[in-house]
């Protein structure tokens, strides 16, 4: 299940059970099936390159060996009926399509998903758009998306931004957003879930994880790296501890502020029957401050450390407050901090201005900072599909 990982031991047990069940249903006998010439002729030879996907224990029905499923290119003939020993399949972001004429064979064609179709628009150049989304093999949005020459960020399968971003080259190259995807899935599927995975700022899993008051190190495959455990006060004893990444007691300022606020709220509840208007800080999966925070009746844009960015704000009840995401304000912050790329134009509430101009040309930009539509000369911005006389919402 994408976005949600089973505990490795539980996964191993399930694989074992399913393997036994499969053998029972098909009356598999290892001595017969795994030495059968018909079966072995389809097995993958590790000494040969596989121009496609390797399916571990993929031979059907008894899973005796690995299979190499070679990828077909767009336009090549494909099979719509699965076989016990498939040799070929349409490659990434392609699907096997039949035609209305019975005389035509099915062929591999591009998937008709929003992500793939946006790639098609980019590649055909029909709108001169400068943003090409990354899609996974199944046509959904890849977890990591990048704006040209500047910022990378995490998205869900539908391409909607979720926590996790990076502006420095090293962090962008390392980022996979797996932790951010997992946390987003858990929150949407199990509202109120606690003890969520710890993520890094770029959306990757933090190798230092804590469950209640026990902290430990994990490997990239999410299994424990050793048997050493430590309380949050002694995380510096763990081999995965990095003082440039991990704060004292394994808690960033935002998390500490939430905990202090909860204690204060408990004390206030002992003295009052009803408490009105108390707002907690909003923390991301990395334990730092989310871009949008409340300050009294105002929404403000902040850095990961919680400092307000410029004067970006919006009053509660205004349209600017309802639409506020502060993605542009954060991009401006990273541009000033890292340097090397142009500062974007933002609305007063910290969102991206609906069109951006670079030199003599302008193009539309969506709420996530992705360009779309045609590219027009500065003097012809009224031809942009996003052009309006009121580009930014009211903030009061």
CSV table of C-alpha atoms in Angstrom, one decimal:
chain,number,residue,atom,x,y,z
A,1,UNK,CA,0.0,0.0,0.0
A,2,UNK,CA,1.7,3.2,-1.2
A,3,UNK,CA,2.5,5.7,1.5
A,4,UNK,CA,2.1,3.3,4.3
A,5,UNK,CA,4.8,0.7,5.3
A,6,UNK,CA,4.2,-2.5,7.2
A,7,UNK,CA,6.6,-3.4,9.9
A,8,UNK,CA,9.3,-5.6,8.2
A,9,UNK,CA,8.6,-8.6,10.5
A,10,UNK,CA,4.9,-8.4,9.7
A,11,UNK,CA,5.6,-8.1,6.0
A,12,UNK,CA,7.8,-11.2,6.1
A,13,UNK,CA,5.1,-13.2,7.8
A,14,UNK,CA,2.5,-12.1,5.2
A,15,UNK,CA,4.8,-13.1,2.4
A,16,UNK,CA,5.3,-16.5,4.0
A,17,UNK,CA,1.6,-17.0,4.5
A,18,UNK,CA,0.8,-16.0,0.9
A,19,UNK,CA,3.5,-18.2,-0.5
A,20,UNK,CA,2.1,-21.2,1.4
A,21,UNK,CA,-1.4,-20.4,0.3
A,22,UNK,CA,-0.4,-20.1,-3.3
A,23,UNK,CA,1.5,-23.4,-3.2
A,24,UNK,CA,-1.6,-25.1,-1.7
A,25,UNK,CA,-4.0,-23.7,-4.2
A,26,UNK,CA,-1.9,-24.8,-7.2
A,27,UNK,CA,-0.7,-28.0,-5.5
A,28,UNK,CA,2.9,-26.8,-6.0
A,29,UNK,CA,5.7,-29.3,-5.1
A,30,UNK,CA,9.1,-27.6,-5.1
A,31,UNK,CA,10.8,-30.7,-6.6
A,32,UNK,CA,8.4,-30.6,-9.5
A,33,UNK,CA,7.8,-26.9,-10.2
A,34,UNK,CA,11.2,-25.4,-9.5
A,35,UNK,CA,13.1,-27.9,-11.7
A,36,UNK,CA,10.4,-28.1,-14.4
A,37,UNK,CA,12.0,-27.1,-17.7
A,38,UNK,CA,8.9,-25.1,-18.8
A,39,UNK,CA,9.2,-23.1,-15.6
A,40,UNK,CA,13.0,-22.6,-15.6
A,41,UNK,CA,13.0,-21.5,-19.2
A,42,UNK,CA,11.2,-18.3,-18.1
A,43,UNK,CA,13.5,-17.6,-15.1
A,44,UNK,CA,15.6,-14.5,-15.2
A,45,UNK,CA,19.3,-15.0,-15.7
A,46,UNK,CA,21.2,-12.5,-13.5
A,47,UNK,CA,24.2,-12.6,-15.9
A,48,UNK,CA,22.0,-11.0,-18.6
A,49,UNK,CA,20.8,-7.4,-18.5
A,50,UNK,CA,17.1,-6.8,-17.9
A,51,UNK,CA,15.7,-4.0,-20.0
A,52,UNK,CA,12.6,-3.6,-17.8
A,53,UNK,CA,11.4,-4.7,-14.4
A,54,UNK,CA,12.7,-7.6,-12.3
A,55,UNK,CA,9.8,-9.4,-10.4
A,56,UNK,CA,11.2,-11.1,-7.4
A,57,UNK,CA,9.9,-14.7,-7.1
A,58,UNK,CA,7.5,-13.7,-9.8
A,59,UNK,CA,7.0,-16.9,-11.7
A,60,UNK,CA,3.4,-18.0,-11.6
A,61,UNK,CA,1.9,-20.0,-10.0
A,62,UNK,CA,4.5,-21.1,-7.6
A,63,UNK,CA,7.0,-18.3,-7.4
A,64,UNK,CA,10.1,-20.4,-8.0
A,65,UNK,CA,12.3,-17.8,-9.5
A,66,UNK,CA,12.7,-14.2,-10.6
A,67,UNK,CA,11.2,-12.9,-13.8
A,68,UNK,CA,12.4,-10.2,-16.2
A,69,UNK,CA,9.5,-8.3,-17.7
A,70,UNK,CA,10.9,-6.3,-20.6
A,71,UNK,CA,9.5,-2.9,-21.3
A,72,UNK,CA,7.7,-2.1,-24.6
A,73,UNK,CA,8.0,1.3,-26.2
A,74,UNK,CA,5.1,3.6,-27.2
A,75,UNK,CA,3.4,2.2,-30.3
A,76,UNK,CA,4.6,-1.4,-29.9
A,77,UNK,CA,2.1,-4.2,-29.9
A,78,UNK,CA,1.1,-5.5,-26.4
A,79,UNK,CA,-1.0,-8.2,-24.9
A,80,UNK,CA,-4.3,-7.4,-23.0
A,81,UNK,CA,-4.6,-10.9,-21.6
A,82,UNK,CA,-2.1,-11.8,-18.8
A,83,UNK,CA,-0.2,-15.0,-19.0
A,84,UNK,CA,1.5,-17.2,-16.4
A,85,UNK,CA,4.9,-16.2,-17.7
A,86,UNK,CA,4.7,-12.7,-19.0
A,87,UNK,CA,7.7,-11.6,-21.0
A,88,UNK,CA,6.8,-8.0,-21.9
A,89,UNK,CA,4.7,-5.1,-20.6
A,90,UNK,CA,4.2,-1.5,-21.6
A,91,UNK,CA,6.9,0.7,-20.1
A,92,UNK,CA,6.6,3.4,-17.4
A,93,UNK,CA,3.7,5.7,-17.9
A,94,UNK,CA,2.4,3.6,-20.8
A,95,UNK,CA,-0.7,1.4,-20.9
A,96,UNK,CA,-2.0,-1.3,-23.3
A,97,UNK,CA,-4.7,0.1,-25.4
A,98,UNK,CA,-7.1,-1.6,-27.8
A,99,UNK,CA,-8.8,0.0,-30.8
A,100,UNK,CA,-12.4,0.1,-32.0
A,101,UNK,CA,-11.5,-1.8,-35.2
A,102,UNK,CA,-11.2,-5.5,-34.6
A,103,UNK,CA,-8.4,-5.7,-37.2
A,104,UNK,CA,-6.1,-3.5,-35.1
A,105,UNK,CA,-3.9,-5.0,-32.5
A,106,UNK,CA,-3.6,-3.3,-29.1
A,107,UNK,CA,-0.5,-1.1,-28.7
A,108,UNK,CA,1.2,0.8,-25.9
A,109,UNK,CA,0.1,4.4,-25.5
A,110,UNK,CA,0.6,7.2,-23.0
A,111,UNK,CA,-1.5,6.9,-19.9
A,112,UNK,CA,-4.4,9.3,-19.7
A,113,UNK,CA,-3.6,10.7,-16.2
A,114,UNK,CA,-3.4,14.4,-15.2
A,115,UNK,CA,0.4,14.1,-14.6
A,116,UNK,CA,1.2,12.4,-17.9
A,117,UNK,CA,-1.1,14.7,-19.9
A,118,UNK,CA,0.7,17.7,-18.4
A,119,UNK,CA,4.0,16.1,-19.6
A,120,UNK,CA,2.5,15.7,-23.1
A,121,UNK,CA,1.5,19.4,-23.2
A,122,UNK,CA,5.1,20.3,-22.1
A,123,UNK,CA,6.8,18.0,-24.6
A,124,UNK,CA,4.5,19.1,-27.5
A,125,UNK,CA,5.2,22.7,-26.7
A,126,UNK,CA,1.6,23.6,-27.6
A,127,UNK,CA,1.5,26.1,-24.7
A,128,UNK,CA,5.2,27.0,-24.3
A,129,UNK,CA,4.9,26.1,-20.6
A,130,UNK,CA,8.1,25.9,-18.6
A,131,UNK,CA,7.1,23.4,-16.0
A,132,UNK,CA,7.3,19.7,-16.6
A,133,UNK,CA,5.9,17.6,-13.7
A,134,UNK,CA,7.6,14.3,-12.8
A,135,UNK,CA,5.3,11.3,-12.9
A,136,UNK,CA,5.9,7.8,-11.4
A,137,UNK,CA,5.7,4.6,-13.5
A,138,UNK,CA,1.9,4.4,-12.9
A,139,UNK,CA,1.1,7.8,-14.2
A,140,UNK,CA,0.6,9.5,-10.8
A,141,UNK,CA,2.6,12.5,-9.6
A,142,UNK,CA,6.1,11.5,-8.4
A,143,UNK,CA,6.6,12.4,-4.7
A,144,UNK,CA,9.3,15.0,-5.5
A,145,UNK,CA,8.7,18.0,-7.9
A,146,UNK,CA,11.1,20.7,-8.7
A,147,UNK,CA,10.7,24.3,-10.0
A,148,UNK,CA,13.2,25.1,-12.7
A,149,UNK,CA,16.6,26.0,-11.1
A,150,UNK,CA,15.2,26.8,-7.7
A,151,UNK,CA,13.1,24.8,-5.2
A,152,UNK,CA,12.1,21.2,-4.8
A,153,UNK,CA,9.0,20.1,-2.8
A,154,UNK,CA,6.9,17.1,-1.9
A,155,UNK,CA,3.5,16.3,-3.3
A,156,UNK,CA,0.9,13.6,-2.9
A,157,UNK,CA,-0.2,11.2,-5.7
A,158,UNK,CA,-2.6,13.9,-7.0
A,159,UNK,CA,0.2,16.5,-7.2
A,160,UNK,CA,-1.0,18.6,-4.2
A,161,UNK,CA,1.9,20.0,-2.1
A,162,UNK,CA,2.5,18.5,1.2
A,163,UNK,CA,5.3,19.3,3.8
A,164,UNK,CA,8.8,18.8,2.7
A,165,UNK,CA,11.0,21.2,0.6
A,166,UNK,CA,14.7,21.9,-0.2
A,167,UNK,CA,16.5,24.7,-1.9
A,168,UNK,CA,20.1,23.6,-1.4
A,169,UNK,CA,21.6,21.3,-4.1
A,170,UNK,CA,22.8,18.6,-1.7
A,171,UNK,CA,19.4,18.3,0.0
A,172,UNK,CA,17.5,18.4,-3.3
A,173,UNK,CA,19.6,15.6,-4.8
A,174,UNK,CA,19.0,13.4,-1.7
A,175,UNK,CA,15.3,14.1,-1.3
A,176,UNK,CA,12.7,11.4,-1.9
A,177,UNK,CA,9.8,12.6,0.1
A,178,UNK,CA,9.0,9.1,1.3
A,179,UNK,CA,8.4,10.1,4.9
A,180,UNK,CA,6.3,13.1,4.0
A,181,UNK,CA,4.1,10.9,1.8
A,182,UNK,CA,3.8,8.4,4.6
A,183,UNK,CA,2.8,11.0,7.2
A,184,UNK,CA,0.3,12.6,4.8
A,185,UNK,CA,-1.3,9.2,4.1
A,186,UNK,CA,-1.5,8.3,7.8
A,187,UNK,CA,-3.1,11.7,8.7
A,188,UNK,CA,-5.7,11.4,6.0
A,189,UNK,CA,-6.5,7.7,6.7
A,190,UNK,CA,-6.3,7.7,10.4
A,191,UNK,CA,-7.1,11.3,11.7
A,192,UNK,CA,-5.7,11.9,15.2
A,193,UNK,CA,-3.0,9.2,14.8
A,194,UNK,CA,-0.1,9.8,17.2
A,195,UNK,CA,3.6,8.7,17.2
A,196,UNK,CA,4.0,9.6,13.5
A,197,UNK,CA,7.4,9.0,11.8
A,198,UNK,CA,10.0,11.7,12.1
A,199,UNK,CA,10.9,13.4,8.8
A,200,UNK,CA,13.7,15.7,7.7
A,201,UNK,CA,13.0,19.1,6.2
A,202,UNK,CA,13.3,17.7,2.7
A,203,UNK,CA,10.6,15.0,3.4
A,204,UNK,CA,12.9,12.1,3.8
A,205,UNK,CA,12.9,9.8,6.8
A,206,UNK,CA,15.0,11.0,9.7
A,207,UNK,CA,17.5,8.2,10.6
A,208,UNK,CA,16.8,9.1,14.3
A,209,UNK,CA,13.3,8.0,15.3
A,210,UNK,CA,11.5,8.3,18.6
A,211,UNK,CA,8.5,6.4,19.9
A,212,UNK,CA,7.2,8.0,23.0
A,213,UNK,CA,10.3,8.3,25.2
A,214,UNK,CA,12.5,5.8,23.4
A,215,UNK,CA,14.8,6.9,20.5
A,216,UNK,CA,16.7,4.7,18.1
A,217,UNK,CA,18.4,4.7,14.7
A,218,UNK,CA,17.0,3.2,11.5
A,219,UNK,CA,18.4,2.3,8.1
A,220,UNK,CA,17.1,3.5,4.8
A,221,UNK,CA,14.9,0.4,4.5
A,222,UNK,CA,13.3,1.6,7.8
A,223,UNK,CA,14.6,-1.3,9.9
A,224,UNK,CA,16.4,-0.6,13.2
A,225,UNK,CA,20.2,-0.2,12.5
A,226,UNK,CA,21.3,-1.6,15.9
A,227,UNK,CA,20.0,-2.5,19.3
A,228,UNK,CA,21.0,0.8,21.0
A,229,UNK,CA,18.1,2.8,22.5
A,230,UNK,CA,18.2,6.1,24.3
A,231,UNK,CA,15.8,8.5,26.0
A,232,UNK,CA,15.4,11.9,24.3
A,233,UNK,CA,17.7,13.5,26.8
A,234,UNK,CA,20.6,11.2,25.7
A,235,UNK,CA,20.1,11.1,21.9
A,236,UNK,CA,23.7,12.3,21.5
A,237,UNK,CA,24.7,8.8,22.5
A,238,UNK,CA,23.1,7.3,19.3
A,239,UNK,CA,25.4,6.7,16.3
A,240,UNK,CA,22.8,8.5,14.0
A,241,UNK,CA,22.7,11.7,16.1
A,242,UNK,CA,23.8,14.8,14.1
A,243,UNK,CA,23.9,18.0,16.2
A,244,UNK,CA,23.5,20.1,13.0
A,245,UNK,CA,20.1,18.3,12.4
A,246,UNK,CA,18.9,17.1,15.7
A,247,UNK,CA,18.0,19.6,18.5
A,248,UNK,CA,18.5,18.8,22.2
A,249,UNK,CA,16.0,16.3,23.5
A,250,UNK,CA,15.1,15.5,19.9
A,251,UNK,CA,12.4,18.3,19.8
A,252,UNK,CA,12.5,21.4,17.6
A,253,UNK,CA,11.2,24.7,19.0
A,254,UNK,CA,7.8,24.3,17.4
A,255,UNK,CA,7.2,21.0,19.1
A,256,UNK,CA,8.4,22.3,22.4
A,257,UNK,CA,6.1,25.4,22.1
A,258,UNK,CA,3.1,23.1,21.5
A,259,UNK,CA,3.9,21.0,24.6
A,260,UNK,CA,4.4,24.1,26.7
A,261,UNK,CA,1.1,25.5,25.4
A,262,UNK,CA,-0.7,22.3,26.2
A,263,UNK,CA,0.6,22.4,29.8
A,264,UNK,CA,-0.5,26.0,30.1
A,265,UNK,CA,-3.9,25.2,28.7
A,266,UNK,CA,-4.3,22.4,31.3
A,267,UNK,CA,-3.5,24.9,34.0
A,268,UNK,CA,-6.0,27.4,32.6
A,269,UNK,CA,-8.7,24.8,32.4
A,270,UNK,CA,-8.4,24.2,36.1
A,271,UNK,CA,-9.3,27.8,36.6
A,272,UNK,CA,-11.9,28.4,33.9
A,273,UNK,CA,-14.9,26.5,32.5
A,274,UNK,CA,-14.4,27.7,28.9
A,275,UNK,CA,-11.3,28.9,27.1
A,276,UNK,CA,-11.9,30.8,23.8
A,277,UNK,CA,-9.5,31.7,21.0
A,278,UNK,CA,-6.4,29.7,22.0
A,279,UNK,CA,-4.4,28.7,18.9
A,280,UNK,CA,-1.5,26.2,18.9
A,281,UNK,CA,1.5,26.5,16.6
A,282,UNK,CA,1.3,24.4,13.4
A,283,UNK,CA,4.3,22.1,13.2
A,284,UNK,CA,5.4,20.0,10.2
A,285,UNK,CA,6.6,16.4,10.1
A,286,UNK,CA,10.1,17.6,10.6
A,287,UNK,CA,9.1,19.3,13.9
A,288,UNK,CA,9.6,22.8,12.5
A,289,UNK,CA,7.1,25.6,11.9
A,290,UNK,CA,4.7,25.2,8.9
A,291,UNK,CA,4.7,28.2,6.5
A,292,UNK,CA,1.3,29.6,7.8
A,293,UNK,CA,0.9,30.5,11.5
A,294,UNK,CA,-1.6,32.4,13.5
A,295,UNK,CA,-0.7,35.5,15.5
A,296,UNK,CA,-3.8,36.8,17.2
A,297,UNK,CA,-6.5,37.4,14.5
A,298,UNK,CA,-3.9,37.4,11.8
A,299,UNK,CA,-2.3,34.7,9.7
A,300,UNK,CA,1.4,35.3,9.0
A,301,UNK,CA,4.1,33.6,6.9
A,302,UNK,CA,7.1,32.3,8.8
A,303,UNK,CA,10.4,30.6,8.2
A,304,UNK,CA,11.0,27.0,9.4
A,305,UNK,CA,12.3,28.6,12.6
A,306,UNK,CA,9.1,30.5,13.2
A,307,UNK,CA,10.3,34.1,12.2
A,308,UNK,CA,7.9,36.2,10.2
A,309,UNK,CA,8.8,36.6,6.6
A,310,UNK,CA,8.6,40.2,5.5
A,311,UNK,CA,5.1,41.7,6.1
A,312,UNK,CA,3.1,38.8,4.6
A,313,UNK,CA,-0.1,38.5,6.5
A,314,UNK,CA,-3.9,38.3,6.2
A,315,UNK,CA,-6.7,39.1,8.7
A,316,UNK,CA,-9.0,36.2,9.8
A,317,UNK,CA,-12.2,36.3,7.8
A,318,UNK,CA,-10.7,37.8,4.7
A,319,UNK,CA,-10.4,35.9,1.4
A,320,UNK,CA,-6.6,36.3,1.6
A,321,UNK,CA,-6.7,34.5,4.9
A,322,UNK,CA,-8.8,31.6,3.6
A,323,UNK,CA,-6.5,31.1,0.6
A,324,UNK,CA,-3.2,31.6,2.4
A,325,UNK,CA,-0.5,29.1,1.9
A,326,UNK,CA,2.7,31.2,2.1
A,327,UNK,CA,4.5,29.1,-0.6
A,328,UNK,CA,5.7,32.3,-2.3
A,329,UNK,CA,6.9,33.8,0.9
A,330,UNK,CA,8.9,30.6,1.7
A,331,UNK,CA,10.3,30.7,-1.9
A,332,UNK,CA,11.4,34.3,-1.3
A,333,UNK,CA,13.0,33.3,2.0
A,334,UNK,CA,14.9,30.4,0.4
A,335,UNK,CA,16.0,32.7,-2.5
A,336,UNK,CA,17.4,35.2,0.0
A,337,UNK,CA,19.0,32.5,2.1
A,338,UNK,CA,20.5,30.2,-0.5
A,339,UNK,CA,20.8,32.7,-3.4
A,340,UNK,CA,21.4,31.8,-7.0
A,341,UNK,CA,17.8,32.3,-8.3
A,342,UNK,CA,15.3,35.0,-8.8
A,343,UNK,CA,12.9,36.1,-6.1
A,344,UNK,CA,9.3,35.4,-7.0
A,345,UNK,CA,6.6,38.0,-7.0
A,346,UNK,CA,4.2,37.4,-4.1
A,347,UNK,CA,0.8,38.6,-3.1
A,348,UNK,CA,0.4,40.4,0.3
A,349,UNK,CA,-0.8,37.1,1.9
A,350,UNK,CA,2.4,35.3,0.9
A,351,UNK,CA,0.9,33.4,-2.0
A,352,UNK,CA,2.3,33.4,-5.5
A,353,UNK,CA,1.3,36.2,-7.8
A,354,UNK,CA,-0.8,34.6,-10.5
A,355,UNK,CA,1.7,35.5,-13.2
A,356,UNK,CA,5.5,35.9,-13.1
A,357,UNK,CA,7.8,37.8,-15.4
A,358,UNK,CA,11.4,37.1,-16.2
A,359,UNK,CA,13.1,39.6,-18.4
A,360,UNK,CA,10.8,40.5,-21.4
A,361,UNK,CA,8.4,37.5,-21.0
A,362,UNK,CA,5.6,36.5,-18.5
A,363,UNK,CA,3.7,33.3,-17.8
A,364,UNK,CA,1.0,32.1,-15.5
A,365,UNK,CA,1.8,30.5,-12.1
A,366,UNK,CA,-0.5,28.3,-10.0
A,367,UNK,CA,-0.8,28.4,-6.2
A,368,UNK,CA,2.1,25.9,-5.9
A,369,UNK,CA,4.6,27.9,-7.9
A,370,UNK,CA,4.2,25.9,-11.1
A,371,UNK,CA,4.1,27.7,-14.4
A,372,UNK,CA,1.3,27.0,-16.9
A,373,UNK,CA,-0.3,28.3,-20.1
A,374,UNK,CA,1.4,30.4,-22.7
A,375,UNK,CA,4.4,32.7,-22.5
A,376,UNK,CA,3.7,36.3,-23.5
A,377,UNK,CA,5.7,39.5,-23.9
A,378,UNK,CA,5.4,41.9,-20.9
A,379,UNK,CA,3.4,44.3,-23.0
A,380,UNK,CA,0.9,41.6,-23.8
A,381,UNK,CA,0.3,40.1,-20.3
A,382,UNK,CA,-3.5,40.7,-20.8
A,383,UNK,CA,-3.4,37.8,-23.2
A,384,UNK,CA,-2.4,35.4,-20.3
A,385,UNK,CA,-5.3,33.1,-19.2
A,386,UNK,CA,-4.6,34.0,-15.6
A,387,UNK,CA,-4.6,37.8,-16.2
A,388,UNK,CA,-7.1,39.7,-14.0
A,389,UNK,CA,-7.4,43.3,-12.8
A,390,UNK,CA,-7.5,42.0,-9.2
A,391,UNK,CA,-4.6,39.4,-9.1
A,392,UNK,CA,-4.4,39.2,-5.3
A,393,UNK,CA,-7.2,38.6,-2.7
A,394,UNK,CA,-8.0,41.1,0.0
A,395,UNK,CA,-6.1,40.6,3.2
A,396,UNK,CA,-8.5,42.6,5.5
